[in-house]
Amino acid sequence: MTDGGGGGGRVDGARPVPSTTTPTPGAVFGDGPRDRIGPRPIFSSVPPELEERIRRDLRRGRRFVRLTWVAALASLVLGLVAIRQAALLVAIDADLVTTEEVQGAGATFDFARSVLIGAVVFAVALGIRWIRGSLQVLEELRHLGVIEGRPAGPGLARLGLLWRDAGVPAEQAGWADLRVPAGRRVAWLTLAAVFAAALVGLIAALWLGAARDAEMSRALRVASGLDGGLWLVASILVGVVADGILWREAAAARALGVFIPLVDAPGRAIVRLVPPVLVFVAGVLIASGRPEPWYVPCPQATLDCDGMLVPVDHDAGSTATIWIVYAVHHATEPSLGSLAVAVGGPGASGLDGSLAILESLDPELVRRYDILFWDQRGVGASEGRDCPDAGHEYALAEPMPRTAEVFVGACLREAGVNPADVARYATRQAAEDLESIRERLGIERIALYGESYGTELAQVYAARHPDRLSVLVLDGAVDLTLSSVDFWADAARSFDRVLSETFAACEADRDCEADVEDPAAAYDRTLRQFEGGEDVRFADADGVVRGHVVDRAAIEAAVGTLLYDPVGRMLIQRAVAAADNGDAVPLARLVNILGPGVAADTSSFAYHAVTCADYRVSPTSDPRDVAALEAAGDAVGVDELRTDEVFGAQYPCLYWPFQPADGSRPAPLTATPFPVFVLGATGDPITPIGQARTIAGRLVDGYLIETSGGPHVTFGRGEACVDGPVLRFLLDGLRPRQRTIHCSGAMAGSYIPLTAATAAGYADALDAMTSAESELFAEPEYQLWDGAEELRIGCRHGGFLVVIPGTGQDSLRFADCAFTAGLPLTGTGTYGFDDDVVRWTVTVPDGRLDYVSNADEQSVSGTWEGRPVELRR
């Protein structure tokens, strides 16, 4: 058996007890025949009443010990819950003292605390009864010589009886007799543990109620968790002390002849403490880990990614939170500051676009600035929500109120969003998310670049936190003072103007004009032709020719997407020219690639959630006043435009669960403690140049960089006229000398003429190969490819082409690729985009050709139609 809680002792065995001090041994134990194993009694009998009270004390004591284990278990749970709450507060907004997640864990905390309080109350009540009864019994046992020491003093001094040596008197005990040493040391240790636990718990509880920031709240919850560990130890030690008292009373009773089973002997305190303490430590390691839903994807190792919880409603001080993920690309040289990039959409992922943006930025800027990206709330890793199926169906349908209403219901169901929660996605909340990220990273001031919708977020942030900005760059800027009706009417007119200028650019180009005499009229004829839909046949990426249904709505959606960029406008020109010449394949391929105009990298749900939370669409107090909205569009002539469907983009907001109560708009930025660069292009359809001019004109320290023609977003495209002024300020702190900078640009990319429809239309092998090169570069998929991953393109008349990206050049692989009917190509090649050289070696019917093309000449050699050829021009 193991010895008592206070130390070792001698255990049962028999030896003669001197007759001068004890009666003749050999009496039975208790009231009847018992097990004779154990120490010899020093009395022939024990009064039944005393034996009964001893057994009563032992029963009460055992119940008390059980209650200490209940208290220990409750303390363990309390400690782990507090540690878990602290872990939930690790990555949160600095102003959050608590969150819904913390409060949810608090329910377990409250239950465990109730159990602990109940156990303590019962233990105290039972303990008082037990100790009062035990003191009387122990005094009698002391008088009988089996509890050592003098008579107990008055009051609390009587408690000393509980920790005295007990059992067969020392002067009579042999090596095998049961003796239990004093337990004063353990008792004092237990008292110190209880005092420490009570003190730490009281301080943590009082300060936690006064916590005003996340750091203090987290620290105090850690203290509460450690206090749970202290209470765990204290509860077990109280049980050890109680077991020691029981064992002393039992040892004294056995010395008198009362049978007490040795199975009640307590173990050493350390043996009892180690297992629960190890469980607690293991629990702390688990509880302090990051919650699994806090997912932090990182596009690549050069980015440092993390996330944090922010309030759902920053303005209301909500405890409800939302998870925001961000990434930082650190400067490789001494940092000049931090540049935050607010991407467009709304609904595009900053993390997903980070690598492409980094590649587009000036290398010196990337070397000298820490660049911050993040996923806006409701997008990507920041608790992203989407409804791609509903968005696809809506884009295919004619934009009208009824289809918008159906879309809203389907989108909310698919995204799994409670309609009561949609207001949380407003831009003002997203701007405060950026402020929370800035605070967490400890950045004093940031340079903020916003593109397209990102300019809205950037302007809102600038208005709310002007002291936290060093510079503001608005690229493809939105004028926030415009109402929803005014913005979308302006956009509809701008799309119509850019489309008209795209056709005008075709008429001004000799090759394009040769392919189509009147592109605007040809476009109108094409729309009428596809009004009810037509089947157009061409090969998919697997090389198999199939039919593809194309209708007017799909064509208009694809054209609207292509108008954002000069390359897209060239593809429109070429597709319209081909359609006017009886070839609908280029137009059908555009529709097939772009789909119904839904951007694959933009969340349909987030797009509408943000837009509808920012703008009141209904012009009246009725949030669903369709007639008033349509009348407002008619009043500004939207119905007379080719692109009148653009104005209908706001229809879903009429049925969205939340719109602002009124149509009031933010005040414009005027005087700012930092410079503002406003970038715009006359070819921008969605954020017309007029808005950029207006914004810049209101600014005291504003600079307009205007591009003729050009794309929707102009910065980071390698144009020195556009990038230079911004880079000079970011890198050298130099402002431009003039307030407006004009840059040249193109309305459409270089036109690629149409090629012969069949192999019979080529004059020779060189004509065939140069035409194949033209078709390669005219492929919409290749023109719109981001160059990040392998591209596989179905060739028009069958077979396919594979483009493999590389450093300085793309590798080409042709597999029966028939750009032209009757001329399949099989072989390999390269396109060196650094030196603009095309090379390939292909087999053709009755021949094999080596082709080389650069900016100055083209050449081909090999066999063509069974005869050797070597041509150059």
Short mmCIF file of N, CA, C and O in Angstrom, two decimals, residues 470-548:
data_model
loop_
_atom_site.label_atom_id
_atom_site.label_comp_id
_atom_site.label_asym_id
_atom_site.label_seq_id
_atom_site.Cartn_x
_atom_site.Cartn_y
_atom_site.Cartn_z
N SER A 470 -0.55 58.87 -46.90
CA SER A 470 0.56 59.69 -47.40
C SER A 470 0.30 60.12 -48.84
O SER A 470 0.82 61.15 -49.29
N VAL A 471 -0.47 59.36 -49.58
CA VAL A 471 -0.84 59.69 -50.95
C VAL A 471 -2.04 58.82 -51.34
O VAL A 471 -2.21 57.70 -50.83
N LEU A 472 -2.85 59.34 -52.25
CA LEU A 472 -4.02 58.61 -52.74
C LEU A 472 -3.96 58.57 -54.26
O LEU A 472 -3.79 59.61 -54.91
N VAL A 473 -4.07 57.37 -54.83
CA VAL A 473 -4.05 57.20 -56.29
C VAL A 473 -5.37 56.56 -56.70
O VAL A 473 -5.70 55.45 -56.25
N LEU A 474 -6.12 57.26 -57.54
CA LEU A 474 -7.44 56.79 -57.99
C LEU A 474 -7.35 56.49 -59.49
O LEU A 474 -7.18 57.41 -60.30
N ASP A 475 -7.45 55.24 -59.86
CA ASP A 475 -7.26 54.79 -61.24
C ASP A 475 -8.57 54.22 -61.78
O ASP A 475 -9.05 53.20 -61.30
N GLY A 476 -9.15 54.89 -62.80
CA GLY A 476 -10.49 54.52 -63.25
C GLY A 476 -11.49 54.99 -62.20
O GLY A 476 -12.26 54.19 -61.66
N ALA A 477 -11.46 56.28 -61.90
CA ALA A 477 -12.11 56.81 -60.70
C ALA A 477 -13.62 56.96 -60.85
O ALA A 477 -14.14 57.35 -61.90
N VAL A 478 -14.31 56.66 -59.75
CA VAL A 478 -15.76 56.84 -59.63
C VAL A 478 -16.02 58.10 -58.82
O VAL A 478 -15.46 58.28 -57.73
N ASP A 479 -16.88 58.97 -59.33
CA ASP A 479 -17.28 60.17 -58.59
C ASP A 479 -18.37 59.78 -57.59
O ASP A 479 -19.50 59.51 -57.97
N LEU A 480 -18.01 59.75 -56.31
CA LEU A 480 -18.94 59.27 -55.28
C LEU A 480 -20.12 60.20 -55.05
O LEU A 480 -21.08 59.81 -54.39
N THR A 481 -20.05 61.39 -55.57
CA THR A 481 -21.18 62.32 -55.35
C THR A 481 -22.36 62.01 -56.27
O THR A 481 -23.45 62.55 -56.07
N LEU A 482 -22.15 61.15 -57.29
CA LEU A 482 -23.23 60.82 -58.22
C LEU A 482 -24.21 59.84 -57.59
O LEU A 482 -23.82 58.90 -56.90
N SER A 483 -25.49 60.03 -57.89
CA SER A 483 -26.51 59.06 -57.47
C SER A 483 -26.41 57.82 -58.34
O SER A 483 -25.70 57.81 -59.36
N SER A 484 -27.12 56.80 -57.97
CA SER A 484 -27.11 55.57 -58.75
C SER A 484 -27.63 55.83 -60.17
O SER A 484 -27.04 55.36 -61.15
N VAL A 485 -28.71 56.57 -60.28
CA VAL A 485 -29.28 56.88 -61.60
C VAL A 485 -28.28 57.64 -62.44
O VAL A 485 -28.04 57.34 -63.62
N ASP A 486 -27.64 58.66 -61.85
CA ASP A 486 -26.68 59.47 -62.60
C ASP A 486 -25.47 58.65 -63.03
O ASP A 486 -24.98 58.79 -64.16
N PHE A 487 -24.97 57.80 -62.12
CA PHE A 487 -23.78 57.00 -62.46
C PHE A 487 -24.08 56.05 -63.61
O PHE A 487 -23.30 55.97 -64.58
N TRP A 488 -25.18 55.30 -63.53
CA TRP A 488 -25.44 54.30 -64.56
C TRP A 488 -25.89 54.92 -65.88
O TRP A 488 -25.63 54.36 -66.95
N ALA A 489 -26.53 56.09 -65.83
CA ALA A 489 -26.84 56.79 -67.07
C ALA A 489 -25.55 57.26 -67.74
O ALA A 489 -25.39 57.15 -68.97
N ASP A 490 -24.61 57.76 -66.94
CA ASP A 490 -23.33 58.19 -67.46
C ASP A 490 -22.58 57.01 -68.06
O ASP A 490 -21.96 57.12 -69.13
N ALA A 491 -22.63 55.85 -67.37
CA ALA A 491 -21.95 54.66 -67.87
C ALA A 491 -22.57 54.17 -69.17
O ALA A 491 -21.86 53.79 -70.11
N ALA A 492 -23.90 54.19 -69.26
CA ALA A 492 -24.57 53.73 -70.50
C ALA A 492 -24.16 54.61 -71.67
O ALA A 492 -23.88 54.11 -72.77
N ARG A 493 -24.11 55.93 -71.46
CA ARG A 493 -23.68 56.83 -72.53
C ARG A 493 -22.22 56.58 -72.89
O ARG A 493 -21.83 56.62 -74.07
N SER A 494 -21.41 56.30 -71.87
CA SER A 494 -19.98 56.07 -72.12
C SER A 494 -19.75 54.78 -72.90
O SER A 494 -18.93 54.75 -73.83
N PHE A 495 -20.47 53.70 -72.58
CA PHE A 495 -20.34 52.46 -73.34
C PHE A 495 -20.73 52.70 -74.80
O PHE A 495 -20.06 52.21 -75.72
N ASP A 496 -21.80 53.46 -75.00
CA ASP A 496 -22.25 53.73 -76.37
C ASP A 496 -21.20 54.56 -77.12
O ASP A 496 -20.89 54.28 -78.29
N ARG A 497 -20.62 55.54 -76.44
CA ARG A 497 -19.60 56.39 -77.08
C ARG A 497 -18.36 55.58 -77.43
O ARG A 497 -17.83 55.70 -78.54
N VAL A 498 -17.88 54.74 -76.49
CA VAL A 498 -16.67 53.95 -76.75
C VAL A 498 -16.91 52.95 -77.87
O VAL A 498 -16.03 52.71 -78.70
N LEU A 499 -18.11 52.37 -77.94
CA LEU A 499 -18.43 51.45 -79.04
C LEU A 499 -18.40 52.19 -80.37
O LEU A 499 -17.84 51.69 -81.36
N SER A 500 -18.97 53.38 -80.39
CA SER A 500 -18.97 54.17 -81.63
C SER A 500 -17.56 54.55 -82.04
O SER A 500 -17.20 54.51 -83.23
N GLU A 501 -16.72 54.90 -81.05
CA GLU A 501 -15.34 55.27 -81.35
C GLU A 501 -14.53 54.04 -81.78
O GLU A 501 -13.57 54.16 -82.54
N THR A 502 -14.93 52.87 -81.31
CA THR A 502 -14.28 51.63 -81.76
C THR A 502 -14.56 51.41 -83.24
O THR A 502 -13.65 51.04 -84.01
N PHE A 503 -15.80 51.64 -83.64
CA PHE A 503 -16.14 51.50 -85.07
C PHE A 503 -15.46 52.59 -85.89
O PHE A 503 -15.00 52.34 -87.01
N ALA A 504 -15.36 53.80 -85.33
CA ALA A 504 -14.69 54.88 -86.04
C ALA A 504 -13.21 54.56 -86.23
O ALA A 504 -12.62 54.88 -87.28
N ALA A 505 -12.59 53.95 -85.21
CA ALA A 505 -11.19 53.57 -85.33
C ALA A 505 -11.01 52.52 -86.42
O ALA A 505 -9.98 52.48 -87.10
N CYS A 506 -11.99 51.64 -86.61
CA CYS A 506 -11.93 50.64 -87.68
C CYS A 506 -11.97 51.33 -89.05
O CYS A 506 -11.20 50.98 -89.95
N GLU A 507 -12.82 52.31 -89.17
CA GLU A 507 -12.93 53.02 -90.46
C GLU A 507 -11.65 53.80 -90.77
O GLU A 507 -11.34 54.05 -91.94
N ALA A 508 -10.92 54.18 -89.72
CA ALA A 508 -9.68 54.93 -89.93
C ALA A 508 -8.49 54.01 -90.18
O ALA A 508 -7.40 54.50 -90.49
N ASP A 509 -8.68 52.71 -90.02
CA ASP A 509 -7.61 51.75 -90.23
C ASP A 509 -7.78 51.11 -91.61
O ASP A 509 -8.84 50.57 -91.92
N ARG A 510 -6.72 51.13 -92.45
CA ARG A 510 -6.82 50.66 -93.83
C ARG A 510 -7.22 49.19 -93.89
O ARG A 510 -8.11 48.81 -94.67
N ASP A 511 -6.60 48.33 -93.04
CA ASP A 511 -6.91 46.90 -93.08
C ASP A 511 -8.32 46.63 -92.60
O ASP A 511 -9.04 45.79 -93.17
N CYS A 512 -8.73 47.29 -91.52
CA CYS A 512 -10.07 47.05 -90.98
C CYS A 512 -11.13 47.56 -91.95
O CYS A 512 -12.15 46.89 -92.19
N GLU A 513 -10.89 48.74 -92.52
CA GLU A 513 -11.85 49.32 -93.45
C GLU A 513 -12.00 48.44 -94.69
O GLU A 513 -13.08 48.35 -95.29
N ALA A 514 -10.89 47.75 -95.06
CA ALA A 514 -10.95 46.86 -96.22
C ALA A 514 -11.80 45.63 -95.93
O ALA A 514 -12.42 45.07 -96.84
N ASP A 515 -11.85 45.21 -94.67
CA ASP A 515 -12.63 44.02 -94.30
C ASP A 515 -14.10 44.33 -94.08
O ASP A 515 -14.96 43.45 -94.26
N VAL A 516 -14.44 45.54 -93.63
CA VAL A 516 -15.83 45.90 -93.38
C VAL A 516 -16.02 47.39 -93.67
O VAL A 516 -15.32 48.23 -93.11
N GLU A 517 -16.94 47.68 -94.55
CA GLU A 517 -17.09 49.07 -95.01
C GLU A 517 -17.72 49.97 -93.96
O GLU A 517 -17.26 51.08 -93.71
N ASP A 518 -18.78 49.51 -93.30
CA ASP A 518 -19.48 50.31 -92.29
C ASP A 518 -19.66 49.43 -91.05
O ASP A 518 -20.66 48.72 -90.92
N PRO A 519 -18.70 49.42 -90.13
CA PRO A 519 -18.75 48.48 -89.00
C PRO A 519 -19.95 48.71 -88.07
O PRO A 519 -20.48 47.73 -87.55
N ALA A 520 -20.38 49.94 -87.90
CA ALA A 520 -21.54 50.19 -87.03
C ALA A 520 -22.79 49.55 -87.61
O ALA A 520 -23.56 48.88 -86.91
N ALA A 521 -23.01 49.75 -88.91
CA ALA A 521 -24.17 49.15 -89.56
C ALA A 521 -24.04 47.62 -89.58
O ALA A 521 -25.05 46.90 -89.40
N ALA A 522 -22.81 47.12 -89.79
CA ALA A 522 -22.61 45.68 -89.79
C ALA A 522 -22.92 45.09 -88.42
O ALA A 522 -23.51 43.99 -88.31
N TYR A 523 -22.56 45.80 -87.37
CA TYR A 523 -22.86 45.34 -86.01
C TYR A 523 -24.37 45.28 -85.78
O TYR A 523 -24.89 44.28 -85.24
N ASP A 524 -25.08 46.30 -86.22
CA ASP A 524 -26.53 46.30 -86.05
C ASP A 524 -27.18 45.16 -86.83
O ASP A 524 -28.11 44.51 -86.34
N ARG A 525 -26.67 44.90 -88.04
CA ARG A 525 -27.21 43.79 -88.83
C ARG A 525 -26.95 42.45 -88.13
O ARG A 525 -27.81 41.56 -88.11
N THR A 526 -25.78 42.32 -87.53
CA THR A 526 -25.42 41.08 -86.84
C THR A 526 -26.34 40.84 -85.64
O THR A 526 -26.79 39.71 -85.40
N LEU A 527 -26.62 41.89 -84.88
CA LEU A 527 -27.52 41.75 -83.73
C LEU A 527 -28.90 41.29 -84.18
O LEU A 527 -29.53 40.43 -83.54
N ARG A 528 -29.39 41.86 -85.29
CA ARG A 528 -30.70 41.45 -85.79
C ARG A 528 -30.66 40.00 -86.26
O ARG A 528 -31.61 39.23 -86.06
N GLN A 529 -29.55 39.60 -86.88
CA GLN A 529 -29.42 38.23 -87.37
C GLN A 529 -29.51 37.21 -86.23
O GLN A 529 -30.09 36.13 -86.39
N PHE A 530 -28.91 37.56 -85.07
CA PHE A 530 -28.86 36.62 -83.95
C PHE A 530 -29.95 36.88 -82.92
O PHE A 530 -29.85 36.41 -81.80
N GLU A 531 -30.96 37.63 -83.30
CA GLU A 531 -32.03 37.97 -82.36
C GLU A 531 -32.63 36.73 -81.71
O GLU A 531 -32.84 36.67 -80.49
N GLY A 532 -32.92 35.72 -82.49
CA GLY A 532 -33.53 34.51 -81.94
C GLY A 532 -32.53 33.41 -81.65
O GLY A 532 -32.94 32.31 -81.22
N GLY A 533 -31.24 33.65 -81.89
CA GLY A 533 -30.22 32.64 -81.62
C GLY A 533 -29.89 31.82 -82.85
O GLY A 533 -30.78 31.50 -83.65
N GLU A 534 -28.62 31.50 -83.04
CA GLU A 534 -28.18 30.67 -84.16
C GLU A 534 -27.11 29.70 -83.67
O GLU A 534 -26.42 29.96 -82.68
N ASP A 535 -26.96 28.60 -84.40
CA ASP A 535 -25.96 27.58 -84.06
C ASP A 535 -24.72 27.81 -84.92
O ASP A 535 -24.81 27.84 -86.15
N VAL A 536 -23.58 27.98 -84.26
CA VAL A 536 -22.32 28.21 -84.96
C VAL A 536 -21.36 27.09 -84.58
O VAL A 536 -21.18 26.78 -83.40
N ARG A 537 -20.68 26.49 -85.61
CA ARG A 537 -19.84 25.33 -85.36
C ARG A 537 -18.36 25.71 -85.39
O ARG A 537 -17.88 26.39 -86.31
N PHE A 538 -17.63 25.26 -84.35
CA PHE A 538 -16.17 25.38 -84.29
C PHE A 538 -15.66 24.41 -83.23
O PHE A 538 -16.44 23.86 -82.45
N ALA A 539 -14.34 24.19 -83.23
CA ALA A 539 -13.76 23.20 -82.33
C ALA A 539 -13.59 23.75 -80.92
O ALA A 539 -13.17 24.90 -80.73
N ASP A 540 -13.87 22.89 -79.94
CA ASP A 540 -13.59 23.23 -78.54
C ASP A 540 -12.14 22.86 -78.22
O ASP A 540 -11.39 22.41 -79.09
N ALA A 541 -11.76 23.03 -76.96
CA ALA A 541 -10.36 22.81 -76.55
C ALA A 541 -9.90 21.38 -76.77
O ALA A 541 -8.70 21.12 -76.85
N ASP A 542 -10.85 20.43 -76.87
CA ASP A 542 -10.45 19.03 -77.13
C ASP A 542 -10.24 18.75 -78.61
O ASP A 542 -9.93 17.62 -79.00
N GLY A 543 -10.44 19.78 -79.44
CA GLY A 543 -10.21 19.63 -80.87
C GLY A 543 -11.40 19.12 -81.66
O GLY A 543 -11.31 18.98 -82.88
N VAL A 544 -12.53 18.87 -81.00
CA VAL A 544 -13.72 18.34 -81.66
C VAL A 544 -14.64 19.49 -82.05
O VAL A 544 -14.94 20.37 -81.22
N VAL A 545 -15.10 19.49 -83.28
CA VAL A 545 -16.00 20.54 -83.77
C VAL A 545 -17.41 20.26 -83.27
O VAL A 545 -17.93 19.15 -83.42
N ARG A 546 -18.02 21.29 -82.67
CA ARG A 546 -19.39 21.17 -82.15
C ARG A 546 -20.17 22.44 -82.48
O ARG A 546 -19.59 23.49 -82.81
N GLY A 547 -21.48 22.35 -82.29
CA GLY A 547 -22.33 23.51 -82.47
C GLY A 547 -22.43 24.31 -81.18
O GLY A 547 -22.45 23.74 -80.08
N HIS A 548 -22.52 25.65 -81.30
CA HIS A 548 -22.63 26.55 -80.15
C HIS A 548 -23.72 27.57 -80.45
O HIS A 548 -23.65 28.28 -81.46
#
